[in-house]
PDB file of C-alpha atoms in Angstrom:
ATOM      1  CA  MET A1083       0.443  -2.318 -34.831  1.00 47.00           C
ATOM      2  CA  GLY A1084       3.252  -4.885 -33.537  1.00 53.00           C
ATOM      3  CA  ARG A1085       3.395  -5.400 -29.573  1.00 58.00           C
ATOM      4  CA  PHE A1086       7.217  -4.570 -29.442  1.00 76.00           C
ATOM      5  CA  THR A1087       6.846  -0.777 -31.173  1.00 90.00           C
ATOM      6  CA  LYS A1088       7.403   1.589 -28.607  1.00 91.00           C
ATOM      7  CA  ILE A1089       3.337   2.003 -28.447  1.00 93.00           C
ATOM      8  CA  GLY A1090       2.675  -1.673 -27.953  1.00 92.00           C
ATOM      9  CA  VAL A1091       5.401  -1.756 -25.491  1.00 94.00           C
ATOM     10  CA  GLY A1092       3.672   1.579 -23.220  1.00 96.00           C
ATOM     11  CA  ARG A1093       0.764  -0.165 -23.669  1.00 95.00           C
ATOM     12  CA  THR A1094       1.511  -3.285 -22.141  1.00 95.00           C
ATOM     13  CA  ILE A1095       3.570  -1.909 -19.283  1.00 97.00           C
ATOM     14  CA  TYR A1096       0.513   0.426 -18.523  1.00 98.00           C
ATOM     15  CA  LEU A1097      -1.464  -2.907 -18.156  1.00 98.00           C
ATOM     16  CA  LEU A1098       1.043  -4.699 -16.459  1.00 98.00           C
ATOM     17  CA  LEU A1099       1.296  -1.730 -13.908  1.00 98.00           C
ATOM     18  CA  ALA A1100      -2.243  -1.760 -13.651  1.00 98.00           C
ATOM     19  CA  ILE A1101      -2.591  -5.348 -12.889  1.00 98.00           C
ATOM     20  CA  LEU A1102       0.253  -5.084 -10.352  1.00 97.00           C
ATOM     21  CA  PHE A1103      -1.675  -2.297  -8.721  1.00 97.00           C
ATOM     22  CA  THR A1104      -4.874  -4.005  -8.186  1.00 98.00           C
ATOM     23  CA  CYS A1105      -3.027  -6.897  -6.667  1.00 97.00           C
ATOM     24  CA  SER A1106      -1.350  -4.327  -4.156  1.00 96.00           C
ATOM     25  CA  VAL A1107      -4.819  -3.306  -2.821  1.00 96.00           C
ATOM     26  CA  VAL A1108      -6.169  -7.072  -2.496  1.00 97.00           C
ATOM     27  CA  LEU A1109      -2.737  -7.610  -0.661  1.00 96.00           C
ATOM     28  CA  GLN A1110      -3.530  -3.967   1.478  1.00 95.00           C
ATOM     29  CA  PHE A1111      -7.018  -5.471   2.212  1.00 95.00           C
ATOM     30  CA  PHE A1112      -5.339  -8.641   3.478  1.00 96.00           C
ATOM     31  CA  LEU A1113      -2.684  -6.695   5.485  1.00 95.00           C
ATOM     32  CA  ALA A1114      -5.420  -4.860   7.086  1.00 94.00           C
ATOM     33  CA  GLY A1115      -7.265  -8.147   7.808  1.00 95.00           C
ATOM     34  CA  ALA A1116      -4.212  -9.639   9.429  1.00 96.00           C
ATOM     35  CA  ALA A1117      -3.785  -6.482  11.426  1.00 94.00           C
ATOM     36  CA  THR A1118      -7.042  -6.497  12.684  1.00 94.00           C
ATOM     37  CA  PHE A1119      -7.855 -10.137  13.256  1.00 97.00           C
ATOM     38  CA  VAL A1120      -4.616 -11.378  13.531  1.00 96.00           C
ATOM     39  CA  SER A1121      -2.115  -9.267  15.074  1.00 94.00           C
ATOM     40  CA  PRO A1122      -1.853  -5.284  15.698  1.00 93.00           C
ATOM     41  CA  LEU A1123       2.004  -5.748  14.759  1.00 92.00           C
ATOM     42  CA  ASN A1124       0.517  -6.168  11.174  1.00 92.00           C
ATOM     43  CA  TRP A1125      -0.639  -2.500  11.076  1.00 92.00           C
ATOM     44  CA  MET A1126       3.159  -1.625  10.445  1.00 92.00           C
ATOM     45  CA  ARG A1127       3.092  -3.628   7.270  1.00 92.00           C
ATOM     46  CA  HIS A1128      -0.074  -2.249   6.098  1.00 91.00           C
ATOM     47  CA  THR A1129       1.369   1.543   6.523  1.00 89.00           C
ATOM     48  CA  THR A1130       4.413   0.198   5.314  1.00 91.00           C
ATOM     49  CA  PHE A1131       3.494  -1.591   2.070  1.00 91.00           C
ATOM     50  CA  ILE A1132       1.248   1.807   0.868  1.00 89.00           C
ATOM     51  CA  HIS A1133       4.515   3.610   0.270  1.00 89.00           C
ATOM     52  CA  LEU A1134       5.639   0.834  -2.079  1.00 88.00           C
ATOM     53  CA  PHE A1135       3.090   1.317  -4.458  1.00 88.00           C
ATOM     54  CA  GLY A1136       0.772   3.954  -3.400  1.00 88.00           C
ATOM     55  CA  PHE A1137       1.721   6.804  -5.550  1.00 91.00           C
ATOM     56  CA  ASN A1138       4.615   5.264  -7.189  1.00 94.00           C
ATOM     57  CA  ILE A1139       2.741   2.939  -9.620  1.00 96.00           C
ATOM     58  CA  PRO A1140       0.335   5.453 -10.994  1.00 97.00           C
ATOM     59  CA  ILE A1141       3.155   8.227 -11.726  1.00 96.00           C
ATOM     60  CA  PHE A1142       4.518   5.227 -14.117  1.00 97.00           C
ATOM     61  CA  MET A1143       1.065   4.486 -15.114  1.00 98.00           C
ATOM     62  CA  LEU A1144       0.834   8.151 -16.579  1.00 97.00           C
ATOM     63  CA  LEU A1145       4.345   7.840 -18.170  1.00 97.00           C
ATOM     64  CA  PHE A1146       3.585   4.322 -20.165  1.00 97.00           C
ATOM     65  CA  ALA A1147      -0.128   5.786 -20.883  1.00 97.00           C
ATOM     66  CA  PHE A1148       1.720   8.398 -22.304  1.00 96.00           C
ATOM     67  CA  ILE A1149       4.545   6.279 -24.074  1.00 96.00           C
ATOM     68  CA  GLY A1150       1.626   4.090 -25.358  1.00 95.00           C
ATOM     69  CA  GLY A1151      -0.521   6.839 -26.907  1.00 94.00           C
ATOM     70  CA  LEU A1152      -3.207   5.930 -24.802  1.00 96.00           C
ATOM     71  CA  PRO A1153      -6.861   7.881 -24.995  1.00 96.00           C
ATOM     72  CA  ARG A1154      -7.593  10.492 -22.290  1.00 96.00           C
ATOM     73  CA  TRP A1155      -9.549   7.852 -20.327  1.00 96.00           C
ATOM     74  CA  ALA A1156      -6.392   6.303 -19.210  1.00 96.00           C
ATOM     75  CA  TYR A1157      -5.347   9.522 -17.732  1.00 97.00           C
ATOM     76  CA  TRP A1158      -8.220  10.551 -15.946  1.00 97.00           C
ATOM     77  CA  GLN A1159      -8.544   6.909 -14.549  1.00 97.00           C
ATOM     78  CA  VAL A1160      -4.797   7.339 -13.187  1.00 97.00           C
ATOM     79  CA  PHE A1161      -5.952  10.583 -11.648  1.00 97.00           C
ATOM     80  CA  GLY A1162      -9.219   9.200 -10.170  1.00 97.00           C
ATOM     81  CA  LEU A1163      -6.634   6.681  -8.649  1.00 96.00           C
ATOM     82  CA  LEU A1164      -4.064   9.221  -7.247  1.00 96.00           C
ATOM     83  CA  VAL A1165      -7.671  11.040  -5.579  1.00 97.00           C
ATOM     84  CA  LEU A1166      -8.425   8.146  -4.158  1.00 96.00           C
ATOM     85  CA  ILE A1167      -5.223   7.370  -2.683  1.00 95.00           C
ATOM     86  CA  PHE A1168      -4.786  11.123  -1.552  1.00 95.00           C
ATOM     87  CA  SER A1169      -8.386  10.380   0.080  1.00 94.00           C
ATOM     88  CA  MET A1170      -7.034   7.360   1.777  1.00 94.00           C
ATOM     89  CA  TYR A1171      -3.789   9.162   3.386  1.00 92.00           C
ATOM     90  CA  PHE A1172      -6.368  12.012   4.468  1.00 93.00           C
ATOM     91  CA  THR A1173      -8.906   9.553   6.066  1.00 92.00           C
ATOM     92  CA  ALA A1174      -5.819   7.816   7.268  1.00 89.00           C
ATOM     93  CA  ASN A1175      -4.126  10.700   9.170  1.00 88.00           C
ATOM     94  CA  MET A1176      -7.403  12.837  10.258  1.00 89.00           C
ATOM     95  CA  ILE A1177      -8.605  10.228  12.630  1.00 86.00           C
ATOM     96  CA  ALA A1178      -7.260  12.253  15.980  1.00 86.00           C
ATOM     97  CA  ASP A1179      -9.081  15.143  14.726  1.00 88.00           C
ATOM     98  CA  PHE A1180     -12.291  13.608  13.312  1.00 88.00           C
ATOM     99  CA  PRO A1181     -12.424  10.479  14.622  1.00 87.00           C
ATOM    100  CA  TRP A1182     -15.593   9.629  12.340  1.00 89.00           C
ATOM    101  CA  ILE A1183     -13.716   9.745   9.191  1.00 91.00           C
ATOM    102  CA  GLY A1184     -11.867   6.607   9.784  1.00 88.00           C
ATOM    103  CA  ALA A1185     -14.994   5.287   8.997  1.00 91.00           C
ATOM    104  CA  VAL A1186     -14.623   6.576   5.388  1.00 94.00           C
ATOM    105  CA  HIS A1187     -11.203   4.788   4.996  1.00 93.00           C
ATOM    106  CA  PRO A1188     -12.228   1.146   4.176  1.00 93.00           C
ATOM    107  CA  VAL A1189     -15.160   2.303   1.598  1.00 95.00           C
ATOM    108  CA  ILE A1190     -12.629   4.511  -0.490  1.00 96.00           C
ATOM    109  CA  ALA A1191     -10.446   1.155  -0.477  1.00 95.00           C
ATOM    110  CA  ALA A1192     -13.682  -0.520  -2.016  1.00 97.00           C
ATOM    111  CA  LEU A1193     -13.736   2.497  -4.540  1.00 97.00           C
ATOM    112  CA  LEU A1194      -9.810   2.039  -5.286  1.00 97.00           C
ATOM    113  CA  PHE A1195     -10.125  -1.579  -5.596  1.00 97.00           C
ATOM    114  CA  PHE A1196     -13.199  -1.064  -8.134  1.00 98.00           C
ATOM    115  CA  GLN A1197     -11.294   1.742 -10.074  1.00 97.00           C
ATOM    116  CA  SER A1198      -8.154  -0.369 -10.423  1.00 97.00           C
ATOM    117  CA  CYS A1199     -10.454  -3.527 -11.928  1.00 98.00           C
ATOM    118  CA  VAL A1200     -11.842  -1.001 -14.314  1.00 97.00           C
ATOM    119  CA  MET A1201      -8.564  -0.026 -15.369  1.00 97.00           C
ATOM    120  CA  VAL A1202      -7.396  -3.360 -15.807  1.00 97.00           C
ATOM    121  CA  SER A1203     -10.591  -4.188 -17.806  1.00 96.00           C
ATOM    122  CA  GLN A1204     -10.768  -1.377 -20.006  1.00 96.00           C
ATOM    123  CA  SER A1205      -6.790  -1.112 -20.982  1.00 96.00           C
ATOM    124  CA  TRP A1206      -7.065  -4.893 -21.459  1.00 96.00           C
ATOM    125  CA  LYS A1207      -9.839  -4.648 -23.978  1.00 95.00           C
ATOM    126  CA  PHE A1208      -7.959  -1.481 -25.555  1.00 95.00           C
ATOM    127  CA  ILE A1209      -4.927  -3.348 -26.136  1.00 92.00           C
ATOM    128  CA  PHE A1210      -6.186  -6.847 -27.177  1.00 90.00           C
ATOM    129  CA  ASN A1211      -8.950  -5.652 -29.176  1.00 87.00           C
ATOM    130  CA  LYS A1212      -7.254  -3.172 -31.583  1.00 69.00           C
ATOM    131  CA  GLY A1213      -8.190  -0.161 -29.866  1.00 58.00           C
ATOM    132  CA  GLU A1214     -11.750  -0.634 -29.367  1.00 56.00           C
ATOM    133  CA  GLY A1215     -13.018   1.925 -26.984  1.00 54.00           C
ATOM    134  CA  GLU A1216     -10.609   4.789 -27.869  1.00 58.00           C
ATOM    135  CA  ASN A1217     -13.365   7.555 -26.346  1.00 51.00           C
TER     136      ASN A1217
END
C-alpha cells in the first residue's frame, strides 16, 4: 500500500498526532516541575497548555484512525487517553473537596505518558511493518 493513499496519509497523520501528544505530555511534566521548583507563576502555563492539546489531539486521532482504516486497538487506545485526560481534569478540580485526590494527579500523568508511548510504538510498528499487529 502506498504511503500517499488516503489510508496511508490517515495512518501517518495518526502517528504524527500520537508523537505530538507524547511530546505535549512531556512538556506538561516540565511545566509542572517549573511551577513546583522555579516559580508558581508557571502553573498558569501548565493549566493553559493542557487546553491546547488535551482533548483536541485525541479527537483528531479518532478521525485519522477512521480515515487510515486502523484496527480496533487504535480506537481503544484513544479512548483510554480520553479517560485518563478526564481523570486528570477530575483530580485537578476536586482538590477542594477531596485534598488527597491531588496525589493521584501525577500518577495519572505517568499513566498518560506510558499510554501515549505505547500508542506511538504500536502505530509505528503497524505502519512501517506493513500492518503487523492488526488485532
